[in-house]
Structure formats: structure tokens, C-alpha cells
mmCIF file of C-alpha atoms in Angstrom:
data_model
loop_
_atom_site.group_PDB
_atom_site.id
_atom_site.type_symbol
_atom_site.label_atom_id
_atom_site.label_comp_id
_atom_site.label_asym_id
_atom_site.label_seq_id
_atom_site.Cartn_x
_atom_site.Cartn_y
_atom_site.Cartn_z
ATOM 1 C CA MET A 821 4.110 2.082 -28.846
ATOM 2 C CA HIS A 822 6.350 0.621 -31.789
ATOM 3 C CA SER A 823 8.221 -1.979 -29.689
ATOM 4 C CA PHE A 824 7.867 -4.325 -26.935
ATOM 5 C CA GLY A 825 9.697 -2.320 -24.348
ATOM 6 C CA TYR A 826 7.750 0.867 -25.079
ATOM 7 C CA ARG A 827 4.519 -0.839 -24.691
ATOM 8 C CA ALA A 828 5.520 -2.506 -21.544
ATOM 9 C CA ASN A 829 6.764 0.528 -20.095
ATOM 10 C CA ALA A 830 3.627 2.468 -20.973
ATOM 11 C CA LEU A 831 1.579 -0.229 -19.602
ATOM 12 C CA LEU A 832 3.382 -0.426 -16.316
ATOM 13 C CA THR A 833 3.477 3.415 -15.708
ATOM 14 C CA PHE A 834 -0.328 3.797 -16.422
ATOM 15 C CA ALA A 835 -1.153 0.816 -14.079
ATOM 16 C CA VAL A 836 0.875 2.233 -11.213
ATOM 17 C CA THR A 837 -0.891 5.669 -11.743
ATOM 18 C CA ILE A 838 -4.248 4.128 -11.539
ATOM 19 C CA LEU A 839 -3.164 2.023 -8.603
ATOM 20 C CA ALA A 840 -2.183 5.290 -6.742
ATOM 21 C CA LEU A 841 -5.669 6.752 -7.751
ATOM 22 C CA MET A 842 -7.372 3.656 -6.518
ATOM 23 C CA CYS A 843 -5.650 3.996 -3.220
ATOM 24 C CA ALA A 844 -6.494 7.701 -3.018
ATOM 25 C CA MET A 845 -10.183 6.893 -3.454
ATOM 26 C CA ALA A 846 -10.027 4.264 -0.884
ATOM 27 C CA SER A 847 -8.646 6.584 1.436
ATOM 28 C CA VAL A 848 -11.217 9.186 0.628
ATOM 29 C CA SER A 849 -14.051 6.334 1.028
ATOM 30 C CA ASP A 850 -13.006 6.128 4.907
ATOM 31 C CA ASN A 851 -14.704 9.653 5.351
ATOM 32 C CA PHE A 852 -18.090 8.088 4.594
ATOM 33 C CA ASN A 853 -17.674 5.915 7.618
ATOM 34 C CA SER A 854 -19.226 7.445 10.860
ATOM 35 C CA PRO A 855 -17.978 5.526 13.631
ATOM 36 C CA SER A 856 -19.832 5.113 17.026
ATOM 37 C CA PRO A 857 -17.733 3.202 19.424
ATOM 38 C CA THR A 858 -18.644 2.764 23.055
ATOM 39 C CA SER A 859 -16.343 1.939 26.101
ATOM 40 C CA LYS A 860 -16.734 1.365 29.940
ATOM 41 C CA VAL A 861 -14.139 1.610 32.411
ATOM 42 C CA GLN A 862 -14.451 0.667 36.134
ATOM 43 C CA VAL A 863 -11.934 1.180 38.785
ATOM 44 C CA LEU A 864 -12.366 -2.005 40.764
ATOM 45 C CA ASN A 865 -9.854 -1.602 43.719
ATOM 46 C CA ILE A 866 -7.025 0.707 44.656
ATOM 47 C CA ASN A 867 -4.293 -1.968 45.334
ATOM 48 C CA TRP A 868 -1.878 0.244 47.019
ATOM 49 C CA PHE A 869 -1.372 4.179 47.161
ATOM 50 C CA GLN A 870 1.731 5.532 48.566
ATOM 51 C CA LYS A 871 4.399 8.278 48.411
ATOM 52 C CA GLN A 872 7.633 7.416 46.839
ATOM 53 C CA PRO A 873 10.965 8.387 48.787
ATOM 54 C CA ASN A 874 11.494 11.046 46.222
ATOM 55 C CA GLY A 875 8.177 12.511 46.906
ATOM 56 C CA ASN A 876 5.951 11.507 43.879
ATOM 57 C CA ASP A 877 2.803 9.718 44.426
ATOM 58 C CA GLU A 878 2.107 6.504 43.028
ATOM 59 C CA VAL A 879 -1.045 4.478 42.707
ATOM 60 C CA SER A 880 -1.861 0.888 41.708
ATOM 61 C CA MET A 881 -5.238 -0.159 40.816
ATOM 62 C CA THR A 882 -7.302 -2.910 39.194
ATOM 63 C CA LEU A 883 -9.372 -1.901 36.107
ATOM 64 C CA ASN A 884 -12.162 -3.538 34.095
ATOM 65 C CA ILE A 885 -12.064 -2.117 30.547
ATOM 66 C CA SER A 886 -14.608 -3.053 28.174
ATOM 67 C CA ALA A 887 -14.959 -1.434 24.705
ATOM 68 C CA ASP A 888 -16.647 -1.861 21.209
ATOM 69 C CA LEU A 889 -14.552 -0.405 18.530
ATOM 70 C CA GLN A 890 -15.947 -2.412 15.646
ATOM 71 C CA SER A 891 -17.512 0.574 13.933
ATOM 72 C CA LEU A 892 -13.957 2.050 13.612
ATOM 73 C CA PHE A 893 -13.043 -0.692 11.264
ATOM 74 C CA THR A 894 -13.457 -0.176 7.386
ATOM 75 C CA TRP A 895 -12.100 -1.936 4.474
ATOM 76 C CA ASN A 896 -9.094 0.306 4.446
ATOM 77 C CA THR A 897 -8.201 -0.216 8.089
ATOM 78 C CA LYS A 898 -4.984 -1.853 8.940
ATOM 79 C CA GLN A 899 -5.215 -1.762 12.806
ATOM 80 C CA VAL A 900 -6.305 0.453 15.702
ATOM 81 C CA PHE A 901 -4.059 1.511 18.566
ATOM 82 C CA VAL A 902 -5.906 2.161 21.703
ATOM 83 C CA PHE A 903 -4.879 3.385 25.172
ATOM 84 C CA LEU A 904 -6.425 4.454 28.285
ATOM 85 C CA ALA A 905 -5.148 7.440 30.070
ATOM 86 C CA ALA A 906 -5.958 9.075 33.344
ATOM 87 C CA GLU A 907 -6.356 12.804 32.986
ATOM 88 C CA TYR A 908 -6.381 15.429 35.740
ATOM 89 C CA GLU A 909 -5.216 18.943 36.735
ATOM 90 C CA THR A 910 -2.546 19.940 39.094
ATOM 91 C CA PRO A 911 -1.299 23.495 40.058
ATOM 92 C CA LYS A 912 1.939 22.876 38.037
ATOM 93 C CA ASN A 913 0.280 21.402 34.869
ATOM 94 C CA ALA A 914 -2.953 22.355 33.277
ATOM 95 C CA LEU A 915 -3.138 18.673 32.086
ATOM 96 C CA ASN A 916 -1.636 15.459 33.019
ATOM 97 C CA GLN A 917 -2.130 12.440 30.906
ATOM 98 C CA ILE A 918 -0.689 9.109 32.362
ATOM 99 C CA SER A 919 -1.283 6.131 30.042
ATOM 100 C CA LEU A 920 -2.633 3.130 32.138
ATOM 101 C CA TRP A 921 -2.923 0.518 29.575
ATOM 102 C CA ASP A 922 -2.617 0.199 25.794
ATOM 103 C CA GLY A 923 -3.330 -2.386 23.157
ATOM 104 C CA ILE A 924 -3.122 -2.954 19.383
ATOM 105 C CA ILE A 925 -6.381 -4.354 17.695
ATOM 106 C CA PRO A 926 -5.532 -6.167 14.618
ATOM 107 C CA SER A 927 -8.723 -6.742 13.042
ATOM 108 C CA LYS A 928 -12.532 -6.199 13.373
ATOM 109 C CA GLU A 929 -12.915 -9.465 15.249
ATOM 110 C CA HIS A 930 -10.982 -8.491 17.854
ATOM 111 C CA ALA A 931 -12.529 -4.998 18.362
ATOM 112 C CA LYS A 932 -15.134 -5.883 20.810
ATOM 113 C CA PHE A 933 -13.183 -6.900 24.017
ATOM 114 C CA TRP A 934 -13.149 -6.654 27.929
ATOM 115 C CA ILE A 935 -10.066 -6.931 29.938
ATOM 116 C CA HIS A 936 -9.728 -7.284 33.730
ATOM 117 C CA THR A 937 -6.049 -5.924 34.484
ATOM 118 C CA SER A 938 -4.057 -3.931 36.842
ATOM 119 C CA ASN A 939 -2.500 -0.698 35.260
ATOM 120 C CA LYS A 940 0.198 -1.934 32.734
ATOM 121 C CA TYR A 941 2.242 1.294 33.190
ATOM 122 C CA ARG A 942 2.829 2.935 36.448
ATOM 123 C CA PHE A 943 0.490 5.664 37.745
ATOM 124 C CA ILE A 944 3.068 8.185 39.153
ATOM 125 C CA ASP A 945 2.317 11.690 39.634
ATOM 126 C CA GLN A 946 4.791 14.602 39.105
ATOM 127 C CA GLY A 947 4.484 15.725 42.609
ATOM 128 C CA SER A 948 2.462 14.762 45.554
ATOM 129 C CA ASN A 949 -1.090 15.941 44.369
ATOM 130 C CA LEU A 950 -2.998 12.614 44.090
ATOM 131 C CA ARG A 951 -4.561 12.517 47.479
ATOM 132 C CA GLY A 952 -8.281 13.071 47.130
ATOM 133 C CA LYS A 953 -7.739 13.891 43.380
ATOM 134 C CA GLU A 954 -10.450 13.173 40.803
ATOM 135 C CA PHE A 955 -9.300 12.311 37.537
ATOM 136 C CA ASN A 956 -10.952 11.548 34.147
ATOM 137 C CA LEU A 957 -10.434 8.170 32.290
ATOM 138 C CA THR A 958 -10.069 8.712 28.660
ATOM 139 C CA LEU A 959 -10.069 6.115 25.969
ATOM 140 C CA HIS A 960 -7.821 7.389 23.099
ATOM 141 C CA TRP A 961 -7.459 5.524 19.836
ATOM 142 C CA HIS A 962 -5.521 6.135 16.390
ATOM 143 C CA VAL A 963 -6.777 4.487 13.364
ATOM 144 C CA MET A 964 -4.080 3.298 11.052
ATOM 145 C CA PRO A 965 -5.343 2.905 7.652
ATOM 146 C CA LYS A 966 -3.914 0.736 4.898
ATOM 147 C CA THR A 967 -3.517 3.810 2.621
ATOM 148 C CA GLY A 968 -4.357 7.478 3.662
ATOM 149 C CA LYS A 969 -3.947 9.689 6.614
ATOM 150 C CA MET A 970 -4.505 8.421 10.396
ATOM 151 C CA PHE A 971 -7.393 9.273 12.416
ATOM 152 C CA ALA A 972 -7.435 9.753 16.031
ATOM 153 C CA ASP A 973 -10.205 10.348 18.474
ATOM 154 C CA LYS A 974 -11.182 9.616 22.145
ATOM 155 C CA ILE A 975 -13.931 8.937 24.634
ATOM 156 C CA VAL A 976 -13.923 10.866 27.985
ATOM 157 C CA MET A 977 -15.545 8.811 30.627
ATOM 158 C CA SER A 978 -16.674 9.711 34.193
ATOM 159 C CA GLY A 979 -13.823 9.792 36.526
ATOM 160 C CA TYR A 980 -12.813 8.347 39.801
ATOM 161 C CA ARG A 981 -11.691 10.120 43.119
ATOM 162 C CA LEU A 982 -8.572 8.797 44.798
ATOM 163 C CA PRO A 983 -8.803 8.208 48.517
ATOM 164 C CA GLN A 984 -7.668 10.857 50.905
ATOM 165 C CA GLU A 985 -5.163 8.895 52.740
ATOM 166 C CA TYR A 986 -2.050 6.518 51.428
ATOM 167 C CA ARG A 987 -2.721 2.855 51.944
ATOM 168 C CA MET B 1258 38.117 -40.845 -18.520
ATOM 169 C CA PHE B 1259 35.943 -38.057 -17.377
ATOM 170 C CA GLN B 1260 36.920 -35.613 -20.299
ATOM 171 C CA ILE B 1261 35.891 -38.477 -22.773
ATOM 172 C CA SER B 1262 32.793 -39.532 -21.091
ATOM 173 C CA SER B 1263 31.475 -35.884 -20.733
ATOM 174 C CA LEU B 1264 32.258 -34.894 -24.485
ATOM 175 C CA PRO B 1265 29.113 -36.496 -26.083
ATOM 176 C CA SER B 1266 26.745 -34.926 -23.469
ATOM 177 C CA ILE B 1267 28.424 -31.358 -24.347
ATOM 178 C CA ARG B 1268 27.743 -32.251 -27.856
ATOM 179 C CA ALA B 1269 24.171 -33.092 -27.349
ATOM 180 C CA LEU B 1270 23.731 -29.813 -25.050
ATOM 181 C CA ALA B 1271 25.057 -27.880 -28.031
ATOM 182 C CA MET B 1272 22.572 -29.593 -30.384
ATOM 183 C CA VAL B 1273 19.677 -28.688 -28.075
ATOM 184 C CA LEU B 1274 20.922 -25.139 -27.743
ATOM 185 C CA ARG B 1275 20.862 -24.809 -31.591
ATOM 186 C CA LYS B 1276 17.587 -26.211 -31.885
ATOM 187 C CA SER B 1277 16.030 -23.957 -29.348
ATOM 188 C CA ARG B 1278 17.753 -21.014 -31.069
ATOM 189 C CA SER B 1279 16.079 -21.903 -34.359
ATOM 190 C CA LEU B 1280 12.762 -22.195 -32.581
ATOM 191 C CA SER B 1281 13.112 -18.832 -31.031
ATOM 192 C CA ILE B 1282 13.983 -17.381 -34.362
ATOM 193 C CA GLN B 1283 10.687 -18.704 -35.840
ATOM 194 C CA ARG B 1284 8.937 -17.247 -33.008
ATOM 195 C CA SER B 1285 10.086 -13.837 -33.561
ATOM 196 C CA LYS B 1286 9.080 -13.887 -37.022
ATOM 197 C CA LEU B 1287 5.564 -12.394 -35.549
ATOM 198 C CA LYS B 1288 5.726 -9.252 -37.594
ATOM 199 C CA PRO B 1289 5.723 -5.849 -35.482
ATOM 200 C CA MET B 1290 2.776 -3.793 -35.338
ATOM 201 C CA ASP B 1291 1.537 -1.503 -38.110
ATOM 202 C CA TRP B 1292 0.262 2.137 -37.400
ATOM 203 C CA LYS B 1293 -3.340 1.233 -36.751
ATOM 204 C CA GLY B 1294 -2.129 -1.758 -34.636
ATOM 205 C CA GLN B 1295 -0.217 0.469 -32.398
ATOM 206 C CA LYS B 1296 -3.178 2.740 -31.983
ATOM 207 C CA LEU B 1297 -5.466 -0.025 -31.121
ATOM 208 C CA ALA B 1298 -2.883 -1.497 -28.689
ATOM 209 C CA GLU B 1299 -2.510 1.788 -26.816
ATOM 210 C CA GLU B 1300 -6.303 2.343 -26.730
ATOM 211 C CA LEU B 1301 -7.112 -1.067 -25.813
ATOM 212 C CA MET B 1302 -4.592 -1.003 -22.811
ATOM 213 C CA GLN B 1303 -5.886 2.107 -21.387
ATOM 214 C CA ILE B 1304 -9.431 1.024 -21.614
ATOM 215 C CA LEU B 1305 -8.682 -2.548 -20.136
ATOM 216 C CA LEU B 1306 -6.728 -1.085 -17.185
ATOM 217 C CA LEU B 1307 -9.428 1.509 -16.454
ATOM 218 C CA VAL B 1308 -12.203 -1.177 -16.629
ATOM 219 C CA PHE B 1309 -10.256 -3.436 -14.294
ATOM 220 C CA ALA B 1310 -9.478 -0.640 -11.886
ATOM 221 C CA VAL B 1311 -13.297 0.294 -11.763
ATOM 222 C CA VAL B 1312 -14.267 -3.401 -11.496
ATOM 223 C CA GLY B 1313 -11.386 -3.907 -8.649
ATOM 224 C CA PHE B 1314 -12.392 -0.912 -6.703
ATOM 225 C CA VAL B 1315 -16.244 -1.857 -6.610
ATOM 226 C CA THR B 1316 -15.443 -5.537 -5.794
ATOM 227 C CA GLY B 1317 -13.151 -4.341 -3.066
ATOM 228 C CA TYR B 1318 -15.605 -1.792 -1.600
ATOM 229 C CA VAL B 1319 -18.474 -4.147 -1.664
ATOM 230 C CA THR B 1320 -16.769 -7.233 -0.029
ATOM 231 C CA GLY B 1321 -14.997 -5.053 2.478
ATOM 232 C CA SER B 1322 -11.619 -6.408 1.298
ATOM 233 C CA PHE B 1323 -8.737 -3.988 0.322
ATOM 234 C CA GLN B 1324 -6.692 -7.277 -0.703
ATOM 235 C CA MET B 1325 -9.422 -8.150 -3.208
ATOM 236 C CA MET B 1326 -9.215 -4.952 -4.893
ATOM 237 C CA VAL B 1327 -5.274 -5.072 -5.278
ATOM 238 C CA LEU B 1328 -5.835 -8.834 -6.585
ATOM 239 C CA VAL B 1329 -8.378 -8.002 -9.137
ATOM 240 C CA PHE B 1330 -6.349 -5.152 -10.572
ATOM 241 C CA ALA B 1331 -3.174 -7.179 -10.536
ATOM 242 C CA GLY B 1332 -5.041 -9.823 -12.709
ATOM 243 C CA GLY B 1333 -6.139 -7.163 -14.782
ATOM 244 C CA VAL B 1334 -2.698 -5.752 -15.380
ATOM 245 C CA VAL B 1335 -1.359 -9.208 -16.189
ATOM 246 C CA LEU B 1336 -4.156 -9.815 -18.572
ATOM 247 C CA THR B 1337 -3.800 -6.430 -20.375
ATOM 248 C CA THR B 1338 0.102 -7.093 -20.555
ATOM 249 C CA LEU B 1339 -0.585 -10.446 -22.462
ATOM 250 C CA VAL B 1340 -3.019 -8.845 -24.621
ATOM 251 C CA THR B 1341 -1.587 -5.729 -25.658
ATOM 252 C CA VAL B 1342 2.283 -6.168 -25.245
ATOM 253 C CA PRO B 1343 3.322 -9.008 -27.717
ATOM 254 C CA ASN B 1344 3.053 -8.421 -31.532
ATOM 255 C CA TRP B 1345 0.007 -10.385 -31.936
ATOM 256 C CA PRO B 1346 -1.135 -10.921 -35.581
ATOM 257 C CA PHE B 1347 -4.373 -9.036 -35.034
ATOM 258 C CA PHE B 1348 -2.374 -5.802 -34.694
ATOM 259 C CA ASN B 1349 -1.010 -6.213 -38.161
ATOM 260 C CA ARG B 1350 -3.944 -6.113 -40.220
ATOM 261 C CA ASN B 1351 -3.085 -2.881 -42.139
ATOM 262 C CA PRO B 1352 0.652 -3.651 -42.967
ATOM 263 C CA LEU B 1353 2.476 -0.763 -44.996
ATOM 264 C CA LYS B 1354 3.045 -1.806 -48.479
ATOM 265 C CA TRP B 1355 6.628 -0.915 -49.306
ATOM 266 C CA LEU B 1356 7.801 -0.559 -52.993
ATOM 267 C CA ASP B 1357 9.902 -3.272 -54.171
ATOM 268 C CA PRO B 1358 13.569 -2.428 -54.426
ATOM 269 C CA ILE B 1359 13.497 -2.781 -58.249
ATOM 270 C CA GLU B 1360 10.644 -0.351 -58.377
ATOM 271 C CA ALA B 1361 12.514 1.968 -56.219
ATOM 272 C CA GLU B 1362 15.756 1.956 -58.343
ATOM 273 C CA LYS B 1363 13.729 3.203 -61.372
ATOM 274 C CA HIS B 1364 13.188 6.513 -59.568
ATOM 275 C CA PRO B 1365 16.792 7.308 -58.298
ATOM 276 C CA LYS B 1366 17.122 9.718 -55.142
ATOM 277 C CA PRO B 1367 18.784 13.029 -56.312
ATOM 278 C CA GLN B 1368 22.339 12.945 -55.102
ATOM 279 C CA PRO B 1369 23.189 15.115 -52.083
ATOM 280 C CA GLN B 1370 25.451 18.074 -52.940
ATOM 281 C CA PRO B 1371 28.958 17.496 -51.631
ATOM 282 C CA LEU B 1372 28.772 20.920 -49.777
ATOM 283 C CA ASN B 1373 30.540 19.508 -46.619
ATOM 284 C CA SER B 1374 33.534 18.174 -48.300
ATOM 285 C CA LYS B 1375 34.248 21.417 -50.022
ATOM 286 C CA LYS B 1376 33.998 23.478 -46.747
ATOM 287 C CA LYS B 1377 36.367 21.095 -45.133
ATOM 288 C CA PHE B 1378 38.571 21.387 -47.883
ATOM 289 C CA SER B 1379 38.541 25.184 -47.959
ATOM 290 C CA LYS B 1380 39.412 25.242 -44.176
ATOM 291 C CA LYS B 1381 42.592 23.337 -44.624
#
């Protein structure tokens, strides 16, 4: 501590160490938040439902997605990535997950929303199993904090049964 | 033409430079810290940083703003730097009292034995 440089160095290293500690504590404080998000998705219409020339089923539909994810946000939250997946079982795969819509929520003010949209990404089955198939709609989200580890969770919502015939 | 006209301005610049140098020499006459001053500076640095860290964390948590925490802490670091890094006079309140050179000469140091030179000589 006998010269300008030594003191500046000691101060800077100590300050950075403390800053790392503060970030760790901020990350720990996220665990005291117990979120209670809600969400509701309605399938309003099957726009079309057909078999592609290569034999895979494809559906287009109109969805009404509403969700309240405000409780996911804490002071240490940078953004939340959210996506809606259709999940169902086929003889070939125990679990098929098809992302129908996704979004990035940048702040708490935007975390309560509803959106009326057709599926953003194509709903194509790996095969021809969709006629009369019942699938679950699941809202997944990944919470991206400013410091610390990411959290992921989901809400499984009541499903929908596709029609028996192509249209 | 150009050279002649630019000469006086260069001279003026040199004057200014010389003046500023003498000023900085006067400034650096702040004496370095004594032993107690160094201890005080280190303790003060650690305490101030910890206090600002706690204050920043609490403020950030209460206001729900991560940015607030970082800003409060950054302000604290700047303030602590200003307080503890320069050689302020209050870090030099117990200066070491060195003996005068005359007093030191009255008690001459024992001369070191010329062992090394002998060894070198014998090697050759």
C-alpha cells in the first residue's frame, strides 16, 4: 500500500471481487421468487389439414394465446423466451414436440399479453398420424437472468383433437 | 513566411509547457503516506467498499432495479478511489523522523569485509 499504483490495484481487485459476490447474491435472491404464471390457448379454427406429397401430415390452424407471465420477472431478469408446443405420441416416437409459436418478452410490462395468430412455424408430423390425433398444447418458457443460471418451466394445457378427415 | 510567423507561437507553447511542468512538480510535493497512513488507507478502502456494496445491494433489491445496484456500487468505487488512492495529507500525520545526515556520520557504519574480492582473486 506504499504507492499510488499498489493502492489503485488493491482497490480495483477488491471492488471487482465484491461485485462478483453481489452478482452471486442477486442470483441467489431469484430463488425466493415463487412464480405463478397463467396461460390459456384456444384453437379457433383448422384452416387446412392435408397430406403432403411426401406422405407427411400438415395442419394450419388459428390460435388465440393469452398468458400472464409477470410473476416470472424479478430484479435480476433480463428477458423471458416463451414458446408454444404441440405435444403428442405416435407409434414411432414416444414424444413429438412441435413449436407452433414463440416470442421474446423483454420486460415485465410486456409479460401480460394475448395474441391472435395462425401457427408461426409449420405443424408437420413425421409420418401420417395426425388424423383424429389428440395433442396437448404446452407453453414452455426460459427465464434469462442478468446474472446466474437460466430457469425453464412449462404449463401443460388441455389438448385438442384434430378432425378425422383432411380438409 | 510561415516559419517566421509560427516561431513565436512555438515559443509561447514551450513557455506554457514549462509552467505546467513546474505546477505538476509543486503538486507532487504531497508527501507519501507513513506507516499508519498506509494501514488507515487500506482499512478505509475495505470498509468503504463493503458499505457501498451492502447499500447498493439493498437499494437495488428494494427498488427492484439491478442497474441501481451497479450504479450505487460504481459511485462508491469512484468515491473510495478519490479518498484512499491519492497521498492526502491526513495519511501523513505520523511521519518517520529520520536522523540528520550529520548525526548519522558521527556513528559510521562498520565497513563490509572485502571477502568477495579475495575469492575472485584466488580463483584467478
